[in-house]
PDB file of C-alpha atoms and ligand atoms in Angstrom:
ATOM      1  CA  MET A  27      36.522 153.165  47.649  1.00 61.00           C
ATOM      2  CA  ALA A  28      34.219 150.134  47.668  1.00 63.00           C
ATOM      3  CA  ALA A  29      31.765 149.819  50.551  1.00 56.00           C
ATOM      4  CA  ASP A  30      33.499 146.736  51.954  1.00 66.00           C
ATOM      5  CA  GLU A  31      36.957 148.296  51.871  1.00 80.00           C
ATOM      6  CA  ILE A  32      38.550 149.351  55.120  1.00 90.00           C
ATOM      7  CA  ASP A  33      39.745 152.930  55.249  1.00 94.00           C
ATOM      8  CA  THR A  34      43.241 152.919  56.722  1.00 95.00           C
ATOM      9  CA  THR A  35      43.962 156.615  56.172  1.00 96.00           C
ATOM     10  CA  ALA A  36      43.862 157.636  59.833  1.00 95.00           C
ATOM     11  CA  GLU A  37      45.934 154.652  61.005  1.00 96.00           C
ATOM     12  CA  GLU A  38      48.535 155.217  58.327  1.00 97.00           C
ATOM     13  CA  LYS A  39      48.803 158.871  59.274  1.00 98.00           C
ATOM     14  CA  TRP A  40      49.214 157.933  62.924  1.00 97.00           C
ATOM     15  CA  ALA A  41      51.738 155.131  62.196  1.00 98.00           C
ATOM     16  CA  SER A  42      53.743 157.348  59.879  1.00 98.00           C
ATOM     17  CA  ALA A  43      53.956 160.139  62.465  1.00 98.00           C
ATOM     18  CA  TYR A  44      54.882 157.618  65.169  1.00 98.00           C
ATOM     19  CA  ALA A  45      57.604 156.130  62.969  1.00 97.00           C
ATOM     20  CA  ASP A  46      59.013 159.590  62.219  1.00 97.00           C
ATOM     21  CA  GLN A  47      59.065 160.544  65.881  1.00 97.00           C
ATOM     22  CA  HIS A  48      60.857 157.354  66.915  1.00 97.00           C
ATOM     23  CA  GLY A  49      63.332 156.959  64.091  1.00 96.00           C
ATOM     24  CA  PHE A  50      61.527 154.022  62.474  1.00 97.00           C
ATOM     25  CA  ARG A  51      60.008 153.699  59.036  1.00 97.00           C
ATOM     26  CA  LEU A  52      56.874 151.943  57.848  1.00 98.00           C
ATOM     27  CA  ASN A  53      57.015 148.677  55.966  1.00 98.00           C
ATOM     28  CA  PRO A  54      58.013 149.624  52.406  1.00 97.00           C
ATOM     29  CA  ASP A  55      55.887 146.746  51.022  1.00 98.00           C
ATOM     30  CA  ARG A  56      52.577 148.461  50.329  1.00 97.00           C
ATOM     31  CA  VAL A  57      50.503 145.255  50.412  1.00 97.00           C
ATOM     32  CA  GLN A  58      51.916 144.081  53.744  1.00 97.00           C
ATOM     33  CA  LEU A  59      51.596 147.555  55.211  1.00 98.00           C
ATOM     34  CA  THR A  60      47.958 147.848  54.175  1.00 97.00           C
ATOM     35  CA  ASN A  61      47.165 144.424  55.611  1.00 97.00           C
ATOM     36  CA  VAL A  62      48.573 145.300  59.028  1.00 98.00           C
ATOM     37  CA  LEU A  63      46.814 148.675  59.027  1.00 98.00           C
ATOM     38  CA  ARG A  64      43.538 146.977  58.127  1.00 97.00           C
ATOM     39  CA  GLY A  65      44.019 144.620  61.060  1.00 98.00           C
ATOM     40  CA  LEU A  66      44.466 147.589  63.380  1.00 98.00           C
ATOM     41  CA  VAL A  67      41.319 149.264  62.045  1.00 97.00           C
ATOM     42  CA  ARG A  68      39.335 146.030  62.395  1.00 97.00           C
ATOM     43  CA  ASN A  69      40.420 145.564  65.987  1.00 97.00           C
ATOM     44  CA  ARG A  70      39.682 149.152  66.870  1.00 96.00           C
ATOM     45  CA  LYS A  71      36.192 148.822  65.400  1.00 96.00           C
ATOM     46  CA  ARG A  72      35.509 145.444  67.036  1.00 96.00           C
ATOM     47  CA  PHE A  73      37.201 145.869  70.379  1.00 96.00           C
ATOM     48  CA  GLY A  74      37.615 149.605  70.875  1.00 96.00           C
ATOM     49  CA  GLU A  75      41.422 149.547  70.803  1.00 97.00           C
ATOM     50  CA  GLN A  76      43.903 149.106  67.986  1.00 97.00           C
ATOM     51  CA  TYR A  77      45.104 145.740  69.254  1.00 98.00           C
ATOM     52  CA  CYS A  78      48.015 144.138  67.452  1.00 98.00           C
ATOM     53  CA  PRO A  79      46.635 142.098  64.552  1.00 97.00           C
ATOM     54  CA  CYS A  80      49.417 139.513  64.989  1.00 97.00           C
ATOM     55  CA  ARG A  81      48.908 138.664  68.619  1.00 97.00           C
ATOM     56  CA  ILE A  82      46.190 136.836  70.516  1.00 97.00           C
ATOM     57  CA  ARG A  83      44.086 138.913  72.891  1.00 97.00           C
ATOM     58  CA  SER A  84      43.442 137.361  76.284  1.00 97.00           C
ATOM     59  CA  GLY A  85      40.108 139.193  76.585  1.00 95.00           C
ATOM     60  CA  ASP A  86      41.318 140.889  79.782  1.00 96.00           C
ATOM     61  CA  PRO A  87      41.642 144.605  78.956  1.00 95.00           C
ATOM     62  CA  GLU A  88      44.314 145.085  81.645  1.00 97.00           C
ATOM     63  CA  LYS A  89      46.558 142.383  80.206  1.00 97.00           C
ATOM     64  CA  ASP A  90      45.737 143.266  76.623  1.00 98.00           C
ATOM     65  CA  ARG A  91      46.887 146.835  77.090  1.00 98.00           C
ATOM     66  CA  ALA A  92      50.381 145.463  76.397  1.00 98.00           C
ATOM     67  CA  ILE A  93      49.366 144.604  72.845  1.00 98.00           C
ATOM     68  CA  VAL A  94      47.648 147.838  71.870  1.00 98.00           C
ATOM     69  CA  CYS A  95      49.724 149.155  68.983  1.00 98.00           C
ATOM     70  CA  PRO A  96      52.445 150.248  69.507  1.00 98.00           C
ATOM     71  CA  CYS A  97      52.835 147.183  71.736  1.00 98.00           C
ATOM     72  CA  ILE A  98      55.330 146.974  74.591  1.00 98.00           C
ATOM     73  CA  TYR A  99      57.492 144.611  72.514  1.00 98.00           C
ATOM     74  CA  HIS A 100      58.094 146.607  69.364  1.00 98.00           C
ATOM     75  CA  THR A 101      61.288 148.492  70.269  1.00 98.00           C
ATOM     76  CA  GLN A 102      63.001 145.323  71.413  1.00 98.00           C
ATOM     77  CA  GLU A 103      61.841 143.472  68.282  1.00 98.00           C
ATOM     78  CA  ILE A 104      63.025 146.261  65.997  1.00 98.00           C
ATOM     79  CA  ASP A 105      66.415 146.262  67.768  1.00 97.00           C
ATOM     80  CA  LYS A 106      66.722 142.511  67.445  1.00 98.00           C
ATOM     81  CA  ASP A 107      65.044 141.698  64.117  1.00 98.00           C
ATOM     82  CA  GLY A 108      64.936 145.035  62.302  1.00 97.00           C
ATOM     83  CA  HIS A 109      61.123 145.151  62.425  1.00 98.00           C
ATOM     84  CA  CYS A 110      58.236 144.574  64.788  1.00 98.00           C
ATOM     85  CA  HIS A 111      56.438 141.248  64.918  1.00 98.00           C
ATOM     86  CA  CYS A 112      53.721 142.410  62.490  1.00 98.00           C
ATOM     87  CA  ASN A 113      56.143 144.092  60.078  1.00 98.00           C
ATOM     88  CA  LEU A 114      54.516 147.460  60.574  1.00 98.00           C
ATOM     89  CA  PHE A 115      57.554 149.350  61.886  1.00 98.00           C
ATOM     90  CA  PHE A 116      61.076 148.849  60.544  1.00 98.00           C
ATOM     91  CA  GLU A 117      64.389 150.162  61.703  1.00 97.00           C
ATOM     92  CA  ASN A 118      65.460 153.197  59.771  1.00 89.00           C
ATOM     93  CA  LYS A 119      68.948 152.287  58.642  1.00 72.00           C
ATOM     94  CA  GLN A 120      70.830 155.097  57.015  1.00 61.00           C
ATOM     95  CA  PRO A 121      72.254 154.014  53.656  1.00 54.00           C
TER      96      PRO A 121
HETATM   97  S1  SF4 B  30      53.926 144.126  66.595  1.00 91.94           S
HETATM   98 FE1  SF4 B  30      53.956 146.003  65.416  1.00 91.94          FE
HETATM   99  S2  SF4 B  30      51.882 146.183  64.600  1.00 91.94           S
HETATM  100 FE2  SF4 B  30      51.809 144.725  66.271  1.00 91.94          FE
HETATM  101  S3  SF4 B  30      51.275 146.010  68.020  1.00 91.94           S
HETATM  102 FE3  SF4 B  30      53.482 145.810  67.994  1.00 91.94          FE
HETATM  103  S4  SF4 B  30      54.119 147.637  66.929  1.00 91.94           S
HETATM  104 FE4  SF4 B  30      51.970 147.378  66.450  1.00 91.94          FE
END
């Protein structure tokens, strides 16, 4: 791995386990998945929490707790749209 590459191994492991536990699946598009995971890693390194990479932080940790991944919106979004706003988690439709 190049020095400037972001290691997403831990986040992917966490997201995969979370998806399994909740009946979701991860984005099957490897490029999109990696981009979202990188955003989570970046936010964790910069701000101490894995804030959603697709939402704007207010800067108030109390308010921003709502957008720490998995955000408070994801289940509703997956129900409605089939995936969360960032396209990290998808509904797990049985074929
Ligand atoms: S939209 Fe998806 S990636 Fe973003 S915080 Fe919510 S669950 Fe995580």
